[in-house]
């Protein structure tokens, strides 16, 4: 089978490997190291708030709307603790993904202004993001961690230095484009995710559009919500196998944007899973406005045997973006951890 690994992944992986060849280092587990440093800074009360057993059902709880969660917030941390907490976040995300996460948090400052909230408001608060660790970090048994708050949900499960799961991953932007008179005016966090999808849509023939467009009106949100397990019975949309060369390139560029939110080794790992499940079986589907005039909502998804990516921009007069990446077989490590436990029984 041919490999369709995006060029940006190939180049980044080459530089990462080359650096290791030039300067050999001991094999280390960056996630475990960062998590242990973070936990070591916490007092007993903070540690109790921030930690759960790996088997606790809290590990499967996730959401993307503003409300109280379980875990330790940035607001509850001292400056040094916040710094090492964010270092943990860096171990799962690329530089671009980490920057996007920080900008999502910063948009809470914009919403304070837009909604005329006081400066000490805690509903729209960039420090109201929760850090939670599950299990015994670095042990022979699985462990994981989560960072979550409004429009951001990042989950990782790991075992023996190997990351077993990197989904669900939710990133949103409200406003989609900042129009208020604030320092962030003009910011558009999901610009590439939006523009490339319209570019792909506008290359399609009438026959292809008939395959790709599911509805004239957007669905109002991502269809899977914050479900424990993502599922979609029907495989709808235009197959990658039925796209021409230009369309394939645009499609793979869109896919690359979502994978590039992760650090390079994790992006490559996920791409290998996608290819194993058959890259050509991925589909692109659309609902809602096709003119990109931002006056009404639009939605698209990438859907295949093991992958689901959803994008929705239909709220607040199509200026409120939700995106999510789901692994249909391995969210929260379901597939790979099941394999581990079955081997352990024998």
mmCIF file of C-alpha atoms in Angstrom:
data_model
loop_
_atom_site.group_PDB
_atom_site.id
_atom_site.type_symbol
_atom_site.label_atom_id
_atom_site.label_comp_id
_atom_site.label_asym_id
_atom_site.label_seq_id
_atom_site.Cartn_x
_atom_site.Cartn_y
_atom_site.Cartn_z
ATOM 1 C CA UNK A 1 0.000 0.000 0.000
ATOM 2 C CA UNK A 2 1.317 3.437 -0.857
ATOM 3 C CA UNK A 3 1.947 5.818 2.013
ATOM 4 C CA UNK A 4 0.199 9.165 1.822
ATOM 5 C CA UNK A 5 1.911 10.717 4.842
ATOM 6 C CA UNK A 6 1.627 14.511 4.373
ATOM 7 C CA UNK A 7 4.868 16.266 3.437
ATOM 8 C CA UNK A 8 4.905 18.373 6.624
ATOM 9 C CA UNK A 9 4.913 15.168 8.681
ATOM 10 C CA UNK A 10 7.723 13.617 6.616
ATOM 11 C CA UNK A 11 9.945 16.705 6.959
ATOM 12 C CA UNK A 12 9.289 17.155 10.659
ATOM 13 C CA UNK A 13 9.900 13.469 11.360
ATOM 14 C CA UNK A 14 13.184 13.603 9.375
ATOM 15 C CA UNK A 15 14.463 16.510 11.460
ATOM 16 C CA UNK A 16 13.393 14.826 14.688
ATOM 17 C CA UNK A 17 15.209 11.588 13.791
ATOM 18 C CA UNK A 18 18.258 13.460 12.502
ATOM 19 C CA UNK A 19 18.538 15.345 15.774
ATOM 20 C CA UNK A 20 18.525 12.054 17.664
ATOM 21 C CA UNK A 21 21.293 10.661 15.444
ATOM 22 C CA UNK A 22 23.490 13.728 15.950
ATOM 23 C CA UNK A 23 22.936 13.838 19.701
ATOM 24 C CA UNK A 24 21.954 10.421 21.115
ATOM 25 C CA UNK A 25 20.002 10.638 24.359
ATOM 26 C CA UNK A 26 18.689 8.165 26.868
ATOM 27 C CA UNK A 27 15.278 6.785 26.062
ATOM 28 C CA UNK A 28 12.883 8.899 28.058
ATOM 29 C CA UNK A 29 9.167 9.337 28.518
ATOM 30 C CA UNK A 30 8.502 13.073 28.155
ATOM 31 C CA UNK A 31 4.860 12.776 29.190
ATOM 32 C CA UNK A 32 5.636 10.820 32.335
ATOM 33 C CA UNK A 33 8.505 13.148 33.230
ATOM 34 C CA UNK A 34 6.328 16.248 32.785
ATOM 35 C CA UNK A 35 3.408 14.732 34.704
ATOM 36 C CA UNK A 36 5.664 13.728 37.606
ATOM 37 C CA UNK A 37 7.200 17.214 37.757
ATOM 38 C CA UNK A 38 3.698 18.722 37.778
ATOM 39 C CA UNK A 39 2.431 16.418 40.533
ATOM 40 C CA UNK A 40 5.564 17.007 42.616
ATOM 41 C CA UNK A 41 4.726 20.723 42.837
ATOM 42 C CA UNK A 42 1.267 20.116 44.320
ATOM 43 C CA UNK A 43 0.411 20.076 47.992
ATOM 44 C CA UNK A 44 -1.719 17.258 49.408
ATOM 45 C CA UNK A 45 -5.022 19.073 48.850
ATOM 46 C CA UNK A 46 -4.162 20.058 45.299
ATOM 47 C CA UNK A 47 -2.985 16.546 44.502
ATOM 48 C CA UNK A 48 -6.254 15.086 45.766
ATOM 49 C CA UNK A 49 -8.163 17.478 43.505
ATOM 50 C CA UNK A 50 -6.001 16.778 40.459
ATOM 51 C CA UNK A 51 -5.754 12.969 40.537
ATOM 52 C CA UNK A 52 -8.033 9.986 39.965
ATOM 53 C CA UNK A 53 -7.438 6.298 39.473
ATOM 54 C CA UNK A 54 -7.152 5.211 35.861
ATOM 55 C CA UNK A 55 -10.212 2.985 36.283
ATOM 56 C CA UNK A 56 -12.412 5.851 37.492
ATOM 57 C CA UNK A 57 -15.258 6.723 35.133
ATOM 58 C CA UNK A 58 -14.226 10.365 35.443
ATOM 59 C CA UNK A 59 -11.614 9.582 32.786
ATOM 60 C CA UNK A 60 -14.390 9.264 30.213
ATOM 61 C CA UNK A 61 -16.076 12.538 31.163
ATOM 62 C CA UNK A 62 -15.411 15.345 28.736
ATOM 63 C CA UNK A 63 -17.170 18.433 27.445
ATOM 64 C CA UNK A 64 -16.535 21.710 25.662
ATOM 65 C CA UNK A 65 -19.014 24.140 27.196
ATOM 66 C CA UNK A 66 -18.210 26.438 30.159
ATOM 67 C CA UNK A 67 -19.057 24.737 33.459
ATOM 68 C CA UNK A 68 -17.322 23.368 36.565
ATOM 69 C CA UNK A 69 -15.234 20.251 36.047
ATOM 70 C CA UNK A 70 -13.136 17.879 38.137
ATOM 71 C CA UNK A 71 -9.450 18.618 38.307
ATOM 72 C CA UNK A 72 -7.158 21.454 39.313
ATOM 73 C CA UNK A 73 -7.606 24.768 37.516
ATOM 74 C CA UNK A 74 -4.853 27.134 36.475
ATOM 75 C CA UNK A 75 -6.482 29.651 38.841
ATOM 76 C CA UNK A 76 -5.894 27.280 41.777
ATOM 77 C CA UNK A 77 -2.179 27.010 40.958
ATOM 78 C CA UNK A 78 0.805 29.139 41.872
ATOM 79 C CA UNK A 79 2.763 30.672 38.935
ATOM 80 C CA UNK A 80 5.424 27.946 39.055
ATOM 81 C CA UNK A 81 2.756 25.241 39.076
ATOM 82 C CA UNK A 82 1.008 26.797 36.072
ATOM 83 C CA UNK A 83 4.276 26.762 34.174
ATOM 84 C CA UNK A 84 4.900 23.040 34.694
ATOM 85 C CA UNK A 85 1.217 22.252 34.049
ATOM 86 C CA UNK A 86 1.503 23.884 30.638
ATOM 87 C CA UNK A 87 4.746 21.978 30.040
ATOM 88 C CA UNK A 88 2.672 18.798 30.360
ATOM 89 C CA UNK A 89 0.271 20.112 27.726
ATOM 90 C CA UNK A 90 3.244 20.697 25.417
ATOM 91 C CA UNK A 91 4.199 17.005 25.512
ATOM 92 C CA UNK A 92 1.058 16.040 23.597
ATOM 93 C CA UNK A 93 0.732 18.922 21.165
ATOM 94 C CA UNK A 94 2.837 20.391 18.394
ATOM 95 C CA UNK A 95 4.022 23.984 18.675
ATOM 96 C CA UNK A 96 1.070 24.988 16.458
ATOM 97 C CA UNK A 97 -1.369 22.909 18.512
ATOM 98 C CA UNK A 98 -0.087 24.294 21.800
ATOM 99 C CA UNK A 99 -0.316 27.855 20.487
ATOM 100 C CA UNK A 100 -3.893 27.229 19.348
ATOM 101 C CA UNK A 101 -4.787 25.877 22.796
ATOM 102 C CA UNK A 102 -3.405 29.008 24.482
ATOM 103 C CA UNK A 103 -5.279 31.257 22.057
ATOM 104 C CA UNK A 104 -8.513 29.380 22.774
ATOM 105 C CA UNK A 105 -7.991 30.136 26.461
ATOM 106 C CA UNK A 106 -7.241 33.783 25.651
ATOM 107 C CA UNK A 107 -10.568 34.147 23.798
ATOM 108 C CA UNK A 108 -12.237 34.015 27.206
ATOM 109 C CA UNK A 109 -10.871 37.547 27.674
ATOM 110 C CA UNK A 110 -12.603 38.572 24.437
ATOM 111 C CA UNK A 111 -15.900 37.053 25.583
ATOM 112 C CA UNK A 112 -15.687 39.001 28.834
ATOM 113 C CA UNK A 113 -15.654 42.209 26.812
ATOM 114 C CA UNK A 114 -18.259 41.114 24.243
ATOM 115 C CA UNK A 115 -20.643 39.989 26.996
ATOM 116 C CA UNK A 116 -19.939 43.052 29.193
ATOM 117 C CA UNK A 117 -18.749 40.974 32.123
ATOM 118 C CA UNK A 118 -16.672 42.404 34.992
ATOM 119 C CA UNK A 119 -12.909 41.897 35.048
ATOM 120 C CA UNK A 120 -13.204 39.446 37.961
ATOM 121 C CA UNK A 121 -15.835 37.302 36.220
ATOM 122 C CA UNK A 122 -15.163 33.567 36.597
ATOM 123 C CA UNK A 123 -17.571 32.296 33.922
ATOM 124 C CA UNK A 124 -15.363 33.672 31.127
ATOM 125 C CA UNK A 125 -11.921 33.142 32.593
ATOM 126 C CA UNK A 126 -8.679 32.116 30.807
ATOM 127 C CA UNK A 127 -7.503 30.497 34.047
ATOM 128 C CA UNK A 128 -10.605 28.303 34.319
ATOM 129 C CA UNK A 129 -8.961 25.309 32.621
ATOM 130 C CA UNK A 130 -8.672 22.042 34.519
ATOM 131 C CA UNK A 131 -5.695 19.652 34.682
ATOM 132 C CA UNK A 132 -6.340 16.053 35.749
ATOM 133 C CA UNK A 133 -4.057 13.017 35.976
ATOM 134 C CA UNK A 134 -5.383 9.446 35.976
ATOM 135 C CA UNK A 135 -3.479 6.502 37.416
ATOM 136 C CA UNK A 136 0.071 5.989 38.607
ATOM 137 C CA UNK A 137 2.306 8.064 36.323
ATOM 138 C CA UNK A 138 5.042 6.091 34.605
ATOM 139 C CA UNK A 139 4.005 2.755 36.139
ATOM 140 C CA UNK A 140 3.721 -0.529 34.244
ATOM 141 C CA UNK A 141 -0.041 -0.080 34.198
ATOM 142 C CA UNK A 142 -1.853 2.493 31.986
ATOM 143 C CA UNK A 143 -2.137 6.089 33.093
ATOM 144 C CA UNK A 144 -3.379 9.272 31.434
ATOM 145 C CA UNK A 145 -4.105 12.957 31.720
ATOM 146 C CA UNK A 146 -6.617 15.554 30.587
ATOM 147 C CA UNK A 147 -6.721 19.316 30.091
ATOM 148 C CA UNK A 148 -10.167 20.777 29.670
ATOM 149 C CA UNK A 149 -12.306 23.890 29.789
ATOM 150 C CA UNK A 150 -14.450 26.001 27.475
ATOM 151 C CA UNK A 151 -13.744 24.999 23.857
ATOM 152 C CA UNK A 152 -10.741 22.857 24.753
ATOM 153 C CA UNK A 153 -10.578 19.175 25.637
ATOM 154 C CA UNK A 154 -7.286 17.293 25.348
ATOM 155 C CA UNK A 155 -6.991 13.638 26.403
ATOM 156 C CA UNK A 156 -4.053 11.209 26.412
ATOM 157 C CA UNK A 157 -3.696 7.628 27.643
ATOM 158 C CA UNK A 158 -0.269 6.020 27.822
ATOM 159 C CA UNK A 159 1.350 2.717 28.760
ATOM 160 C CA UNK A 160 5.011 1.882 29.170
ATOM 161 C CA UNK A 161 6.126 5.055 27.426
ATOM 162 C CA UNK A 162 3.822 4.451 24.465
ATOM 163 C CA UNK A 163 0.883 6.801 23.934
ATOM 164 C CA UNK A 164 -2.159 4.567 23.472
ATOM 165 C CA UNK A 165 -4.797 7.222 22.785
ATOM 166 C CA UNK A 166 -4.906 10.869 21.693
ATOM 167 C CA UNK A 167 -8.662 11.371 21.324
ATOM 168 C CA UNK A 168 -11.166 12.903 21.768
ATOM 169 C CA UNK A 169 -9.548 16.226 20.886
ATOM 170 C CA UNK A 170 -11.862 19.235 20.847
ATOM 171 C CA UNK A 171 -10.869 22.758 19.871
ATOM 172 C CA UNK A 172 -13.319 25.602 19.349
ATOM 173 C CA UNK A 173 -13.311 29.323 18.724
ATOM 174 C CA UNK A 174 -15.819 31.879 19.923
ATOM 175 C CA UNK A 175 -15.766 34.305 18.252
ATOM 176 C CA UNK A 176 -14.728 32.543 15.062
ATOM 177 C CA UNK A 177 -13.423 35.913 13.868
ATOM 178 C CA UNK A 178 -12.841 38.547 16.553
ATOM 179 C CA UNK A 179 -14.646 41.712 15.471
ATOM 180 C CA UNK A 180 -14.828 43.536 18.814
ATOM 181 C CA UNK A 181 -12.535 46.480 19.552
ATOM 182 C CA UNK A 182 -10.036 44.492 21.604
ATOM 183 C CA UNK A 183 -6.306 43.737 21.179
ATOM 184 C CA UNK A 184 -7.237 40.388 19.569
ATOM 185 C CA UNK A 185 -9.352 42.053 16.850
ATOM 186 C CA UNK A 186 -9.062 40.246 13.510
ATOM 187 C CA UNK A 187 -7.927 36.945 15.037
ATOM 188 C CA UNK A 188 -9.360 33.858 13.309
ATOM 189 C CA UNK A 189 -8.152 30.669 14.984
ATOM 190 C CA UNK A 190 -9.793 28.241 12.555
ATOM 191 C CA UNK A 191 -8.999 30.122 9.356
ATOM 192 C CA UNK A 192 -7.151 27.298 7.573
ATOM 193 C CA UNK A 193 -9.700 24.704 8.682
ATOM 194 C CA UNK A 194 -12.401 26.893 7.115
ATOM 195 C CA UNK A 195 -10.792 28.227 3.943
ATOM 196 C CA UNK A 196 -9.336 24.922 2.744
ATOM 197 C CA UNK A 197 -12.670 23.155 3.202
ATOM 198 C CA UNK A 198 -14.443 25.766 1.058
ATOM 199 C CA UNK A 199 -11.625 25.523 -1.480
ATOM 200 C CA UNK A 200 -12.147 21.762 -1.737
ATOM 201 C CA UNK A 201 -15.911 22.137 -1.985
ATOM 202 C CA UNK A 202 -15.591 24.674 -4.810
ATOM 203 C CA UNK A 203 -13.483 22.299 -6.945
ATOM 204 C CA UNK A 204 -16.262 19.727 -7.094
ATOM 205 C CA UNK A 205 -18.356 18.878 -10.116
ATOM 206 C CA UNK A 206 -22.140 18.749 -9.881
ATOM 207 C CA UNK A 207 -22.018 14.962 -9.575
ATOM 208 C CA UNK A 208 -19.441 15.196 -6.785
ATOM 209 C CA UNK A 209 -21.470 17.856 -4.955
ATOM 210 C CA UNK A 210 -24.467 15.540 -5.046
ATOM 211 C CA UNK A 211 -22.324 13.017 -3.188
ATOM 212 C CA UNK A 212 -20.743 15.476 -0.762
ATOM 213 C CA UNK A 213 -23.643 17.712 0.288
ATOM 214 C CA UNK A 214 -25.860 16.073 2.892
ATOM 215 C CA UNK A 215 -28.224 18.935 3.700
ATOM 216 C CA UNK A 216 -28.901 22.533 2.710
ATOM 217 C CA UNK A 217 -28.866 23.574 6.357
ATOM 218 C CA UNK A 218 -26.077 22.977 8.871
ATOM 219 C CA UNK A 219 -26.825 20.683 11.797
ATOM 220 C CA UNK A 220 -26.344 23.327 14.512
ATOM 221 C CA UNK A 221 -23.347 21.671 16.177
ATOM 222 C CA UNK A 222 -21.025 18.713 15.867
ATOM 223 C CA UNK A 223 -23.373 15.745 15.629
ATOM 224 C CA UNK A 224 -21.569 13.489 18.105
ATOM 225 C CA UNK A 225 -21.588 16.065 20.917
ATOM 226 C CA UNK A 226 -19.603 14.982 23.959
ATOM 227 C CA UNK A 227 -20.609 11.332 23.674
ATOM 228 C CA UNK A 228 -18.535 8.683 25.434
ATOM 229 C CA UNK A 229 -18.299 6.747 22.172
ATOM 230 C CA UNK A 230 -18.540 8.424 18.783
ATOM 231 C CA UNK A 231 -20.524 6.519 16.199
ATOM 232 C CA UNK A 232 -22.111 7.274 12.868
ATOM 233 C CA UNK A 233 -24.059 4.482 11.223
ATOM 234 C CA UNK A 234 -23.971 5.785 7.659
ATOM 235 C CA UNK A 235 -20.906 6.460 5.562
ATOM 236 C CA UNK A 236 -21.962 9.526 3.565
ATOM 237 C CA UNK A 237 -20.025 11.966 1.446
ATOM 238 C CA UNK A 238 -17.529 11.983 -1.407
ATOM 239 C CA UNK A 239 -14.856 9.282 -1.206
ATOM 240 C CA UNK A 240 -11.214 10.293 -1.344
ATOM 241 C CA UNK A 241 -10.844 7.524 -3.938
ATOM 242 C CA UNK A 242 -13.239 9.467 -6.217
ATOM 243 C CA UNK A 243 -11.368 12.775 -5.996
ATOM 244 C CA UNK A 244 -9.009 14.104 -8.659
ATOM 245 C CA UNK A 245 -5.375 14.993 -7.897
ATOM 246 C CA UNK A 246 -6.083 18.606 -6.921
ATOM 247 C CA UNK A 247 -8.955 17.566 -4.673
ATOM 248 C CA UNK A 248 -6.875 14.836 -3.032
ATOM 249 C CA UNK A 249 -4.145 17.355 -2.268
ATOM 250 C CA UNK A 250 -6.640 19.746 -0.651
ATOM 251 C CA UNK A 251 -8.286 16.932 1.287
ATOM 252 C CA UNK A 252 -4.949 15.696 2.638
ATOM 253 C CA UNK A 253 -4.000 19.250 3.559
ATOM 254 C CA UNK A 254 -7.195 19.578 5.600
ATOM 255 C CA UNK A 255 -6.535 16.235 7.268
ATOM 256 C CA UNK A 256 -2.978 17.371 7.981
ATOM 257 C CA UNK A 257 -4.195 20.491 9.786
ATOM 258 C CA UNK A 258 -6.049 18.377 12.341
ATOM 259 C CA UNK A 259 -3.240 15.834 12.751
ATOM 260 C CA UNK A 260 -0.680 18.626 13.025
ATOM 261 C CA UNK A 261 -2.281 19.706 16.294
ATOM 262 C CA UNK A 262 -0.380 16.783 17.828
ATOM 263 C CA UNK A 263 3.374 16.472 18.251
ATOM 264 C CA UNK A 264 4.987 14.903 15.200
ATOM 265 C CA UNK A 265 5.394 11.361 16.505
ATOM 266 C CA UNK A 266 1.734 11.191 17.564
ATOM 267 C CA UNK A 267 0.551 12.676 14.263
ATOM 268 C CA UNK A 268 2.544 10.036 12.392
ATOM 269 C CA UNK A 269 1.178 7.292 14.657
ATOM 270 C CA UNK A 270 -2.396 8.381 13.935
ATOM 271 C CA UNK A 271 -1.737 8.673 10.205
ATOM 272 C CA UNK A 272 -0.467 5.093 10.194
ATOM 273 C CA UNK A 273 -3.722 3.953 11.826
ATOM 274 C CA UNK A 274 -5.703 5.849 9.182
ATOM 275 C CA UNK A 275 -3.702 4.274 6.360
ATOM 276 C CA UNK A 276 -4.048 0.814 7.874
ATOM 277 C CA UNK A 277 -7.834 1.270 7.895
ATOM 278 C CA UNK A 278 -7.588 2.433 4.215
ATOM 279 C CA UNK A 279 -7.030 6.106 3.522
ATOM 280 C CA UNK A 280 -9.059 5.946 0.300
ATOM 281 C CA UNK A 281 -12.193 5.051 2.277
ATOM 282 C CA UNK A 282 -12.249 8.449 3.953
ATOM 283 C CA UNK A 283 -15.163 10.656 2.895
ATOM 284 C CA UNK A 284 -15.773 14.392 2.846
ATOM 285 C CA UNK A 285 -19.319 15.543 3.603
ATOM 286 C CA UNK A 286 -20.890 18.995 3.840
ATOM 287 C CA UNK A 287 -24.078 20.610 5.161
ATOM 288 C CA UNK A 288 -25.275 24.204 5.011
ATOM 289 C CA UNK A 289 -24.095 27.316 3.210
ATOM 290 C CA UNK A 290 -21.666 26.770 0.319
ATOM 291 C CA UNK A 291 -20.883 30.428 -0.500
ATOM 292 C CA UNK A 292 -18.519 31.286 2.377
ATOM 293 C CA UNK A 293 -20.360 34.557 2.964
ATOM 294 C CA UNK A 294 -20.545 33.904 6.735
ATOM 295 C CA UNK A 295 -24.218 34.831 6.835
ATOM 296 C CA UNK A 296 -25.474 31.335 7.608
ATOM 297 C CA UNK A 297 -24.051 28.195 9.110
ATOM 298 C CA UNK A 298 -21.987 25.441 7.545
ATOM 299 C CA UNK A 299 -20.652 22.076 8.629
ATOM 300 C CA UNK A 300 -18.300 19.465 7.259
ATOM 301 C CA UNK A 301 -16.835 16.186 8.321
ATOM 302 C CA UNK A 302 -14.147 13.703 7.380
ATOM 303 C CA UNK A 303 -15.396 10.198 8.066
ATOM 304 C CA UNK A 304 -13.818 6.799 7.562
ATOM 305 C CA UNK A 305 -13.541 3.326 9.094
ATOM 306 C CA UNK A 306 -11.735 4.517 12.233
ATOM 307 C CA UNK A 307 -11.674 8.322 11.982
ATOM 308 C CA UNK A 308 -14.221 11.081 12.410
ATOM 309 C CA UNK A 309 -13.400 14.776 12.221
ATOM 310 C CA UNK A 310 -16.267 17.253 12.571
ATOM 311 C CA UNK A 311 -16.288 20.989 11.976
ATOM 312 C CA UNK A 312 -19.304 23.197 12.672
ATOM 313 C CA UNK A 313 -19.753 26.953 12.321
ATOM 314 C CA UNK A 314 -23.449 27.636 12.721
ATOM 315 C CA UNK A 315 -23.919 29.429 16.043
ATOM 316 C CA UNK A 316 -23.750 33.198 16.638
ATOM 317 C CA UNK A 317 -24.525 33.964 12.980
ATOM 318 C CA UNK A 318 -21.840 31.548 11.808
ATOM 319 C CA UNK A 319 -19.106 33.060 13.962
ATOM 320 C CA UNK A 320 -18.640 30.289 16.509
ATOM 321 C CA UNK A 321 -16.564 27.275 15.459
ATOM 322 C CA UNK A 322 -16.477 23.784 16.949
ATOM 323 C CA UNK A 323 -14.034 21.096 15.801
ATOM 324 C CA UNK A 324 -13.451 17.599 17.131
ATOM 325 C CA UNK A 325 -11.248 14.634 16.253
ATOM 326 C CA UNK A 326 -12.530 11.188 17.247
ATOM 327 C CA UNK A 327 -10.991 7.756 16.828
ATOM 328 C CA UNK A 328 -14.008 5.544 16.252
ATOM 329 C CA UNK A 329 -12.285 2.448 17.645
ATOM 330 C CA UNK A 330 -9.772 3.883 20.090
ATOM 331 C CA UNK A 331 -11.157 6.949 21.900
ATOM 332 C CA UNK A 332 -9.731 6.908 25.441
ATOM 333 C CA UNK A 333 -7.492 4.013 24.343
ATOM 334 C CA UNK A 334 -10.371 1.541 24.118
ATOM 335 C CA UNK A 335 -8.916 -0.590 21.310
ATOM 336 C CA UNK A 336 -5.228 -0.644 22.242
ATOM 337 C CA UNK A 337 -5.849 -0.959 25.982
ATOM 338 C CA UNK A 338 -8.251 -3.852 25.371
ATOM 339 C CA UNK A 339 -5.475 -5.575 23.442
ATOM 340 C CA UNK A 340 -3.085 -4.965 26.341
ATOM 341 C CA UNK A 341 -5.453 -6.422 28.937
ATOM 342 C CA UNK A 342 -6.202 -9.479 26.770
ATOM 343 C CA UNK A 343 -2.473 -10.212 26.443
ATOM 344 C CA UNK A 344 -2.065 -9.704 30.182
ATOM 345 C CA UNK A 345 -4.670 -12.411 30.881
ATOM 346 C CA UNK A 346 -2.548 -14.914 28.993
#
